[in-house]
Coordinates of C-alpha atoms in Angstrom, one line a residue:
M935 CA 49.2 -4.0 32.3
R936 CA 50.0 -5.9 35.2
P937 CA 50.5 -9.6 34.7
H938 CA 48.3 -10.9 37.5
R939 CA 45.5 -8.7 36.1
L940 CA 45.3 -10.6 33.0
P941 CA 43.2 -13.6 34.3
L942 CA 40.8 -11.4 36.1
L943 CA 39.7 -9.4 32.8
L944 CA 39.4 -12.6 30.9
L945 CA 37.2 -14.1 33.4
G946 CA 35.0 -11.1 33.5
Y947 CA 35.0 -11.0 29.5
L948 CA 34.0 -14.7 29.5
A949 CA 31.4 -14.2 32.1
S950 CA 29.5 -11.0 29.9
V951 CA 29.9 -13.6 26.9
S952 CA 28.0 -16.0 29.0
F953 CA 25.6 -13.3 30.2
S954 CA 24.6 -12.1 27.0
S955 CA 24.4 -15.6 25.2
A956 CA 21.6 -16.4 27.6
V957 CA 18.1 -16.3 26.0
P958 CA 16.3 -13.1 27.4
F959 CA 12.6 -14.3 26.4
E960 CA 10.1 -16.9 26.2
N961 CA 6.9 -17.1 24.3
N962 CA 3.8 -18.2 26.6
A963 CA 1.7 -18.2 23.4
I964 CA 1.9 -17.3 19.8
V965 CA -1.6 -16.7 18.0
R966 CA -1.4 -16.1 14.3
T967 CA -4.5 -15.0 12.2
L968 CA -4.5 -14.4 8.5
E969 CA -7.3 -12.9 7.0
L970 CA -7.3 -14.3 3.6
G971 CA -8.9 -12.0 0.6
G972 CA -8.0 -11.4 -3.0
S973 CA -4.7 -9.4 -3.6
L974 CA -4.1 -9.0 -0.2
V975 CA -3.7 -11.4 2.9
H976 CA -3.9 -9.3 6.7
V977 CA -1.8 -10.9 9.0
T978 CA -1.9 -10.5 12.8
T979 CA 0.5 -12.4 15.1
T980 CA 0.2 -11.6 19.1
Y981 CA 3.1 -12.7 21.0
A982 CA 2.6 -13.2 24.7
I983 CA 6.3 -12.7 26.0
K984 CA 7.8 -13.4 29.3
A985 CA 11.1 -11.8 30.4
L986 CA 13.7 -14.4 31.7
E987 CA 16.6 -11.6 32.2
P988 CA 16.1 -8.1 33.9
G989 CA 16.6 -4.7 32.0
V990 CA 16.2 -6.3 28.4
K991 CA 14.5 -3.7 26.1
T992 CA 14.8 -5.5 22.9
Y993 CA 12.8 -8.2 21.6
S994 CA 13.6 -10.3 18.4
L995 CA 10.8 -11.3 15.7
A996 CA 11.7 -13.8 13.0
L997 CA 9.9 -14.1 9.7
N998 CA 10.4 -16.5 6.7
P999 CA 12.6 -14.3 4.1
E1000 CA 10.1 -15.3 1.6
E1001 CA 7.3 -13.8 3.6
R1002 CA 9.2 -10.7 4.3
E1003 CA 9.9 -10.2 0.7
K1004 CA 6.1 -10.5 0.0
T1005 CA 5.1 -8.2 3.0
S1006 CA 4.3 -4.4 1.9
W1007 CA 3.2 -3.1 5.2
L1008 CA 4.8 -4.0 8.6
Q1009 CA 3.6 -2.4 12.2
V1010 CA 4.5 -3.4 15.8
R1011 CA 2.7 -2.4 18.8
I1012 CA 1.7 -3.3 22.2
K1013 CA -1.8 -5.1 22.6
G1014 CA -4.6 -2.5 23.0
E1015 CA -2.4 0.3 21.9
K1016 CA -2.2 2.5 18.7
N1017 CA 1.5 3.8 18.9
E1018 CA 3.6 2.0 16.8
L1019 CA 7.1 0.2 18.2
P1020 CA 10.4 1.2 16.8
I1021 CA 11.9 -1.7 14.9
D1022 CA 15.4 -2.2 13.4
E1023 CA 15.5 -5.1 10.8
S1024 CA 18.5 -7.1 9.8
E1025 CA 20.3 -6.8 6.7
P1026 CA 19.4 -10.1 4.2
D1027 CA 21.7 -13.0 4.7
Q1028 CA 21.5 -16.0 2.4
N1029 CA 23.4 -17.9 5.3
R1030 CA 20.6 -17.3 7.6
P1031 CA 17.3 -19.1 7.3
Y1032 CA 15.0 -16.1 8.6
H1033 CA 14.7 -12.7 8.7
L1034 CA 15.5 -10.7 12.0
I1035 CA 13.4 -8.0 13.0
N1036 CA 14.6 -6.5 16.6
V1037 CA 11.4 -4.7 18.4
K1038 CA 12.5 -1.5 20.9
L1039 CA 10.3 -2.3 24.1
P1040 CA 8.8 0.9 25.7
R1041 CA 10.2 -0.5 28.8
A1042 CA 12.5 -2.8 30.5
L1043 CA 10.5 -6.0 32.0
A1044 CA 11.6 -7.5 35.3
V1045 CA 12.3 -11.2 35.4
N1046 CA 8.9 -12.9 34.8
G1047 CA 7.3 -9.6 33.6
T1048 CA 4.9 -10.2 30.7
L1049 CA 3.8 -8.2 27.8
N1050 CA 1.5 -8.8 24.6
I1051 CA 3.2 -7.7 21.2
V1052 CA 1.1 -7.5 17.8
L1053 CA 3.0 -7.8 14.6
E1054 CA 0.6 -6.9 11.8
T1055 CA 1.6 -7.2 8.2
V1056 CA -0.2 -7.1 4.7
Q1057 CA 1.2 -9.6 2.1
T1058 CA 0.9 -9.2 -1.6
H1059 CA 0.9 -11.5 -4.4
V1060 CA 0.7 -14.5 -2.2
T1061 CA -2.5 -16.2 -3.7
K1062 CA -3.1 -17.4 -7.1
P1063 CA -6.3 -18.2 -9.2
W1064 CA -6.8 -22.1 -8.9
P1065 CA -7.9 -23.5 -11.6
E1066 CA -6.1 -20.8 -13.4
R1067 CA -8.8 -20.3 -16.1
A1068 CA -12.8 -20.4 -15.9
S1069 CA -15.5 -19.4 -17.9
Q1070 CA -18.1 -16.6 -17.6
T1071 CA -20.4 -18.7 -15.3
E1072 CA -18.0 -20.4 -13.1
D1073 CA -16.9 -19.3 -9.7
Q1074 CA -13.6 -18.0 -8.8
A1075 CA -11.4 -20.2 -6.5
L1076 CA -7.7 -19.3 -5.1
K1077 CA -5.1 -21.1 -3.6
F1078 CA -2.9 -19.5 -0.6
A1079 CA 0.2 -21.2 0.9
T1080 CA 2.2 -20.5 4.1
D1081 CA 4.3 -22.2 6.8
L1082 CA 2.9 -24.5 9.7
F1083 CA 4.9 -22.8 12.7
V1084 CA 5.5 -19.4 13.4
I1085 CA 9.6 -19.2 13.6
S1086 CA 10.8 -17.3 16.7
P1087 CA 14.5 -17.3 18.2
Y1088 CA 12.7 -18.6 21.7
S1089 CA 11.0 -21.3 23.0
T1090 CA 7.2 -21.4 22.8
G1091 CA 4.5 -22.9 25.0
V1092 CA 1.7 -23.1 23.0
Q1093 CA 1.1 -22.0 19.3
R1094 CA -2.1 -21.6 16.7
T1095 CA -2.3 -20.5 13.5
K1096 CA -6.1 -19.6 12.4
L1097 CA -7.0 -19.0 8.5
R1098 CA -10.4 -17.2 7.6
I1099 CA -12.0 -16.3 4.6
L1100 CA -15.2 -14.2 3.9
N1101 CA -17.4 -17.2 3.4
P1102 CA -17.4 -20.9 4.5
R1103 CA -16.8 -21.7 1.0
I1104 CA -13.6 -24.1 1.5
I1105 CA -12.5 -26.5 -1.1
S1106 CA -9.6 -28.1 0.8
F1107 CA -6.9 -27.7 3.3
T1108 CA -3.4 -29.3 4.5
E1109 CA -3.4 -32.0 7.1
P1110 CA -0.2 -31.5 8.7
K1111 CA 1.9 -34.5 9.1
N1112 CA 4.7 -35.4 11.9
V1113 CA 3.4 -33.0 14.9
T1114 CA 3.1 -35.7 17.5
P1115 CA 6.0 -34.1 19.5
F1116 CA 3.8 -30.9 19.9
T1117 CA 0.2 -32.3 20.3
L1118 CA -1.6 -35.9 20.5
D1119 CA -5.0 -34.1 19.5
S1120 CA -6.3 -33.2 15.8
P1121 CA -3.6 -31.3 14.4
V1122 CA -6.2 -28.9 12.4
T1123 CA -9.9 -28.3 12.8
R1124 CA -12.4 -26.5 11.1
A1125 CA -15.4 -24.3 12.6
G1126 CA -17.3 -22.5 9.5
A1127 CA -15.2 -20.0 7.6
T1128 CA -12.1 -20.6 9.9
V1129 CA -9.4 -23.3 10.1
T1130 CA -7.3 -23.6 13.2
Y1131 CA -3.7 -25.3 13.5
G1132 CA -2.9 -26.1 16.6
P1133 CA -2.7 -25.7 19.6
Y1134 CA 0.9 -27.2 19.5
N1135 CA 2.7 -27.1 22.8
N1136 CA 6.4 -26.9 23.9
I1137 CA 7.7 -25.6 20.7
P1138 CA 11.4 -24.9 21.2
A1139 CA 13.3 -22.0 19.5
S1140 CA 12.5 -22.4 16.0
A1141 CA 14.6 -19.8 14.1
N1142 CA 17.4 -22.3 13.1
Q1143 CA 18.2 -24.8 10.4
D1144 CA 17.7 -28.0 12.8
F1145 CA 14.1 -27.1 13.6
L1146 CA 13.2 -26.0 9.9
L1147 CA 14.4 -29.2 8.5
T1148 CA 12.8 -31.2 10.8
H1149 CA 9.6 -29.9 11.7
Q1150 CA 8.6 -26.9 9.3
Q1151 CA 6.3 -27.7 6.4
P1152 CA 4.0 -25.9 4.1
I1153 CA 0.3 -25.8 4.2
N1154 CA -1.8 -25.1 1.4
F1155 CA -5.3 -23.4 1.7
H1156 CA -7.8 -23.7 -1.6
Y1157 CA -11.1 -21.5 -1.3
Y1158 CA -13.7 -19.9 -2.8
H1159 CA -13.3 -15.9 -3.2
D1160 CA -16.5 -13.7 -4.0
Q1161 CA -14.8 -10.3 -4.8
P1162 CA -12.6 -9.7 -7.6
V1163 CA -8.7 -9.8 -7.6
I1164 CA -7.4 -6.2 -8.5
E1165 CA -4.3 -5.4 -9.3
L1166 CA -3.1 -1.8 -10.3
L1167 CA 0.2 -2.6 -12.5
S1168 CA 0.9 1.0 -12.4
Y1169 CA -0.2 4.0 -10.9
S1170 CA 0.7 7.9 -11.5
R1171 CA -0.9 10.6 -9.6
S1172 CA -0.1 14.2 -10.4
H1173 CA -0.7 17.1 -7.9
E1174 CA -0.7 20.7 -9.5
I1175 CA -0.8 23.6 -7.2
S1176 CA -2.2 26.7 -8.5
H1177 CA -2.5 29.7 -5.9
W1178 CA -3.7 32.2 -8.6
G1179 CA -6.8 29.8 -9.4
A1180 CA -7.0 28.9 -5.8
N1181 CA -7.2 25.4 -6.8
L1182 CA -5.4 21.9 -6.7
N1183 CA -5.9 19.7 -9.7
T1184 CA -5.4 16.0 -9.3
E1185 CA -5.0 13.7 -12.2
D1186 CA -4.2 9.6 -11.8
K1187 CA -3.4 7.5 -14.8
I1188 CA -4.3 4.0 -14.0
H1189 CA -3.4 0.6 -15.5
L1190 CA -5.7 -1.8 -14.0
Y1191 CA -5.4 -5.7 -14.1
N1192 CA -8.3 -8.1 -13.2
A1193 CA -5.9 -10.8 -11.3
G1194 CA -8.6 -13.3 -11.3
P1195 CA -8.7 -16.8 -13.3
A1196 CA -8.3 -16.0 -17.0
L1197 CA -11.3 -16.0 -19.2
K1198 CA -12.0 -19.5 -20.7
G1199 CA -13.4 -19.7 -23.8
H1200 CA -14.7 -16.3 -25.7
F1201 CA -16.6 -13.5 -24.1
S1202 CA -20.2 -13.3 -24.7
R1203 CA -21.9 -10.0 -24.4
L1204 CA -25.5 -11.8 -24.5
Q1205 CA -24.6 -14.1 -21.7
H1206 CA -23.1 -11.6 -19.5
Q1207 CA -26.3 -9.3 -20.1
M1208 CA -28.4 -12.4 -19.1
Q1209 CA -26.5 -13.1 -15.7
G1210 CA -27.0 -9.7 -15.0
F1211 CA -30.7 -10.1 -15.6
Y1212 CA -30.9 -13.2 -13.4
Q1213 CA -28.4 -12.9 -10.7
P1214 CA -28.0 -9.9 -8.5
K1215 CA -24.5 -9.8 -9.0
S1216 CA -21.9 -10.9 -11.7
Q1217 CA -19.3 -13.4 -10.9
P1218 CA -16.5 -12.6 -8.7
H1219 CA -13.8 -12.7 -11.6
I1220 CA -15.8 -10.1 -14.0
I1221 CA -15.3 -6.5 -12.9
P1222 CA -18.5 -4.7 -14.2
A1223 CA -17.9 -1.2 -12.2
L1224 CA -15.8 0.6 -9.8
S1225 CA -16.5 2.9 -6.6
L1226 CA -14.2 5.4 -5.7
D1227 CA -14.1 7.8 -2.8
L1228 CA -12.9 11.2 -3.9
P1229 CA -12.3 14.2 -1.8
P1230 CA -15.2 16.5 -0.7
G1231 CA -15.6 19.6 -2.9
V1232 CA -14.5 17.9 -5.9
S1233 CA -15.5 19.7 -9.2
N1234 CA -14.6 19.5 -13.0
V1235 CA -14.2 15.4 -12.5
Y1236 CA -13.2 13.7 -15.8
Y1237 CA -12.8 10.2 -17.1
Y1238 CA -11.5 8.7 -20.3
D1239 CA -9.7 5.6 -21.2
T1240 CA -7.6 4.9 -24.4
I1241 CA -10.6 5.3 -26.8
G1242 CA -11.9 8.7 -25.6
N1243 CA -14.4 10.0 -22.9
V1244 CA -16.7 7.5 -21.0
S1245 CA -20.0 8.9 -19.9
T1246 CA -21.1 5.8 -18.0
S1247 CA -20.2 7.4 -14.6
H1248 CA -22.1 8.8 -11.8
L1249 CA -20.5 11.2 -9.2
R1250 CA -22.4 11.9 -5.7
A1251 CA -20.2 14.9 -4.4
V1252 CA -20.3 16.5 -1.1
Q1253 CA -19.3 19.8 0.3
S1254 CA -16.2 20.7 1.7
P1255 CA -16.7 20.9 5.6
P1256 CA -15.7 24.0 7.3
K1257 CA -12.0 24.8 8.1
G1258 CA -11.0 22.8 10.7
M1259 CA -13.7 20.4 11.1
P1260 CA -13.1 16.8 10.4
V1261 CA -14.5 15.0 6.8
K1262 CA -17.5 13.2 7.5
S1263 CA -18.3 11.6 4.5
P1264 CA -16.3 11.6 1.1
S1265 CA -17.6 12.3 -2.7
V1266 CA -18.2 8.8 -4.4
L1267 CA -17.7 8.3 -8.0
D1268 CA -19.1 5.3 -9.8
L1269 CA -17.2 4.3 -12.8
R1270 CA -18.6 1.8 -15.4
P1271 CA -16.0 0.9 -18.2
R1272 CA -16.9 0.4 -21.9
Y1273 CA -16.7 -3.5 -21.2
P1274 CA -16.8 -5.5 -18.1
I1275 CA -13.3 -6.4 -17.1
M1276 CA -12.8 -10.1 -17.4
G1277 CA -10.0 -12.4 -15.4
G1278 CA -6.7 -11.7 -17.3
W1279 CA -7.8 -8.6 -18.8
N1280 CA -6.2 -5.0 -18.3
Y1281 CA -8.0 -1.7 -18.7
S1282 CA -6.3 1.6 -18.4
F1283 CA -7.8 4.9 -18.2
T1284 CA -7.4 8.7 -16.6
L1285 CA -9.1 9.8 -13.5
G1286 CA -9.1 13.7 -13.0
F1287 CA -10.8 16.2 -10.7
D1288 CA -10.2 19.8 -9.0
T1289 CA -10.5 20.6 -5.2
P1290 CA -10.4 23.9 -3.3
L1291 CA -6.8 25.0 -2.6
A1292 CA -7.8 25.8 1.1
D1293 CA -8.5 22.4 1.4
S1294 CA -5.2 21.0 0.9
V1295 CA -2.8 24.3 1.4
G1296 CA -2.9 26.6 4.3
W1297 CA -0.4 29.2 5.6
D1298 CA 2.0 28.9 8.6
A1299 CA 2.4 32.4 10.1
K1300 CA 5.3 31.2 12.4
T1301 CA 7.5 30.0 9.5
G1302 CA 6.4 32.0 6.9
K1303 CA 5.5 28.8 4.7
Y1304 CA 2.8 27.3 2.8
V1305 CA 2.0 23.6 3.9
A1306 CA 0.4 21.5 1.6
E1307 CA -1.3 18.1 3.0
L1308 CA -1.5 15.8 -0.3
P1309 CA -3.3 12.3 -0.3
I1310 CA -0.4 9.6 -2.0
M1311 CA -3.3 7.7 -3.7
T1312 CA -7.1 7.0 -4.1
L1313 CA -8.2 4.1 -2.1
F1314 CA -8.8 0.9 -4.5
P1315 CA -10.3 -1.0 -1.6
A1316 CA -8.7 -4.7 -1.5
A1317 CA -6.1 -3.9 -4.4
V1318 CA -2.4 -3.5 -4.6
I1319 CA -0.6 -1.2 -6.6
D1320 CA 2.6 -2.9 -8.1
N1321 CA 4.5 0.3 -9.2
A1322 CA 3.2 4.0 -8.3
Q1323 CA 4.4 7.5 -9.0
V1324 CA 3.6 10.6 -7.4
D1325 CA 4.2 14.0 -8.7
I1326 CA 3.5 17.5 -6.9
V1327 CA 4.0 20.4 -9.1
L1328 CA 4.5 23.4 -6.9
P1329 CA 3.7 27.0 -7.9
E1330 CA 6.4 29.1 -10.1
G1331 CA 9.2 30.4 -8.0
A1332 CA 8.5 27.9 -4.8
T1333 CA 11.8 28.1 -2.5
D1334 CA 12.9 26.4 0.7
I1335 CA 11.1 23.1 -0.6
E1336 CA 11.0 20.5 2.5
F1337 CA 8.7 17.2 2.2
F1338 CA 7.5 15.0 4.9
T1339 CA 6.3 11.4 3.7
P1340 CA 4.7 8.9 6.0
Y1341 CA 6.9 6.0 4.8
P1342 CA 10.1 6.2 2.8
A1343 CA 10.1 6.4 -1.0
I1344 CA 12.0 4.0 -3.0
E1345 CA 13.1 7.1 -4.9
S1346 CA 12.3 11.0 -4.5
Q1347 CA 13.7 13.9 -6.4
I1348 CA 13.2 17.2 -7.5
S1349 CA 13.1 18.9 -10.9
T1350 CA 11.6 21.3 -12.9
H1351 CA 8.0 21.4 -14.8
V1352 CA 7.4 23.8 -17.6
T1353 CA 4.0 24.4 -18.7
Y1354 CA 2.2 27.2 -20.4
L1355 CA 2.8 31.1 -19.3
D1356 CA 5.6 29.8 -17.3
T1357 CA 9.0 31.7 -17.5
T1358 CA 11.7 29.5 -15.4
G1359 CA 9.5 26.6 -14.8
R1360 CA 8.1 24.9 -11.4
P1361 CA 9.6 22.9 -9.2
K1362 CA 8.1 19.2 -9.2
L1363 CA 8.8 16.6 -6.7
T1364 CA 8.4 13.1 -7.7
F1365 CA 8.2 10.1 -5.3
T1366 CA 8.3 6.4 -6.1
Y1367 CA 6.8 3.6 -4.6
K1368 CA 6.2 -0.2 -5.2
N1369 CA 3.3 -2.8 -3.5
L1370 CA 0.8 -0.1 -1.9
T1371 CA -2.1 -1.5 -0.1
P1372 CA -4.8 0.6 1.8
K1373 CA -2.7 0.4 4.5
H1374 CA -0.6 2.9 2.7
V1375 CA -3.7 5.6 2.2
D1376 CA -1.8 8.5 3.7
N1377 CA -0.6 11.9 3.1
I1378 CA 2.7 13.8 2.1
Y1379 CA 3.3 17.2 3.6
V1380 CA 5.4 19.5 1.5
T1381 CA 6.3 23.2 3.0
Y1382 CA 7.3 26.1 0.8
K1383 CA 7.9 29.6 0.4
V1384 CA 6.6 32.1 -2.5
S1385 CA 7.8 35.3 -2.6
L1386 CA 5.8 38.4 -3.6
S1387 CA 7.9 38.6 -7.1
A1388 CA 7.1 35.0 -7.5
H1389 CA 3.4 35.6 -7.2
L1390 CA 3.7 38.4 -9.9
K1391 CA 5.3 36.4 -12.4
K1392 CA 2.5 35.0 -13.8
P1393 CA 0.2 38.4 -14.4
I1394 CA 3.8 39.9 -15.9
A1395 CA 3.8 36.6 -18.1
V1396 CA 0.4 37.3 -19.3
A1397 CA 0.8 41.0 -19.6
V1398 CA 4.0 40.8 -21.9
A1399 CA 2.3 38.0 -23.9
F1400 CA -0.8 40.5 -24.5
L1401 CA 1.4 43.3 -25.5
S1402 CA 3.6 41.2 -27.6
L1403 CA 0.4 40.1 -29.5
F1404 CA -1.0 43.4 -29.9
G1405 CA 2.6 45.1 -30.9
I1406 CA 2.9 42.1 -33.5
A1407 CA -0.8 42.8 -34.7
M1408 CA -0.1 46.7 -34.9
F1409 CA 3.1 46.0 -36.7
V1410 CA 1.5 43.5 -39.3
R1411 CA -1.4 45.9 -40.1
R1412 CA 1.2 48.7 -41.3
I1413 CA 2.9 46.0 -43.9
E1414 CA 1.5 46.5 -47.4
T1415 CA 1.1 42.8 -48.4
S1416 CA -0.7 43.7 -51.9
I1417 CA 1.7 42.6 -55.1
D1418 CA 0.1 45.8 -57.0
P1419 CA -1.2 48.3 -54.4
K1420 CA -3.3 50.7 -55.9
T1421 CA -2.2 54.3 -56.3
K1422 CA -4.2 57.1 -54.5
A1423 CA -6.1 59.6 -57.1

């Protein structure tokens, strides 16, 4: 390298560093809306962004690390559009007071170009009953905490945070302090069932330690909630495909927990019956029944708990739609447990049903494969599933197995499942998940091949079993078992 070219290269390098360190965006406005529920909190944050540099296609979002840890579902899209934008999340860093998410924009913005980005998340285990105990006749109150400001690596012109609940029964909420640099009006207002923090104006880049220590503060929200707080501590689903029976058997083993305020005192069956007589509905921290949507065309539905079969249930079944037609309405199963599930109580039960195989499995003539579309879980409205396992048992002899999940599993594996009349066993796919919400109700797609010889394994096994049984019977009939056999005259 020639000596006189070194300063020019150094100057170019410094220029590139200076250019890359410039802030490429600013936020014209940020509006965060939190829909408070029981086990789940839905958060929608809209960023009205403005480009300060040309050709930049990556916008960075920042979240509190604790908030990201409790976020089980996350999606970024353009406002008014359904397609999800690709994201790249940074690795957790203890030295960084925020979690960074890089969003790839569909197109590069020109200078002063604007775009509205929507971040949707579902948070789990962020509310808690307060007070922690309640009697059968008392209301259910919950407490929720979050940060006042939405942090961002870019400056923000105006920012609002709205907290909404199902009814206007708000007990209390935090009055923020030391926000005079950003507003001279009332820092928080209430209108019915909505509490609004802001507008706060001219907020500098907040994804840094100085801003968080100086201005960030927690806000608490205390409110009455009129729906049960349901958690599924464990959920185990098994799909078993049978080509010979043209049937899909689905079985769910469920450990349900009422995460509302724990029962104060003893449970009174008489008081519960009187409440049901004088009031149209029981207290929200009592779960008297569950209503679940099942697929159309269900049959052989069974429901039992640790004691045995539970007959207090009612099924409203609908027929399967014609092939290729959309499902208009599901079958509805009303479950009534043996006893009302009070706050802090557990209830374990098993639910199973059969559906026609043609509703879930089809044949792809192009690839010569079967294609199975299998739901991950049954929808439990407003509930979180802490730990879930989904097993898919394929026919014996299935090969060339591939699967496609709507979102990554914590763990996935293929093993062998052996049951009656099996010879070598059936392939079993196992998927493990955590913190599933109604947003995760989706299907796993599995493709596989079953050869003619594999199809014949079952009838051959049955024929061999019967022939063996008949052979043993014939052999036994010819054995003299008498101790003192009679002689023929």
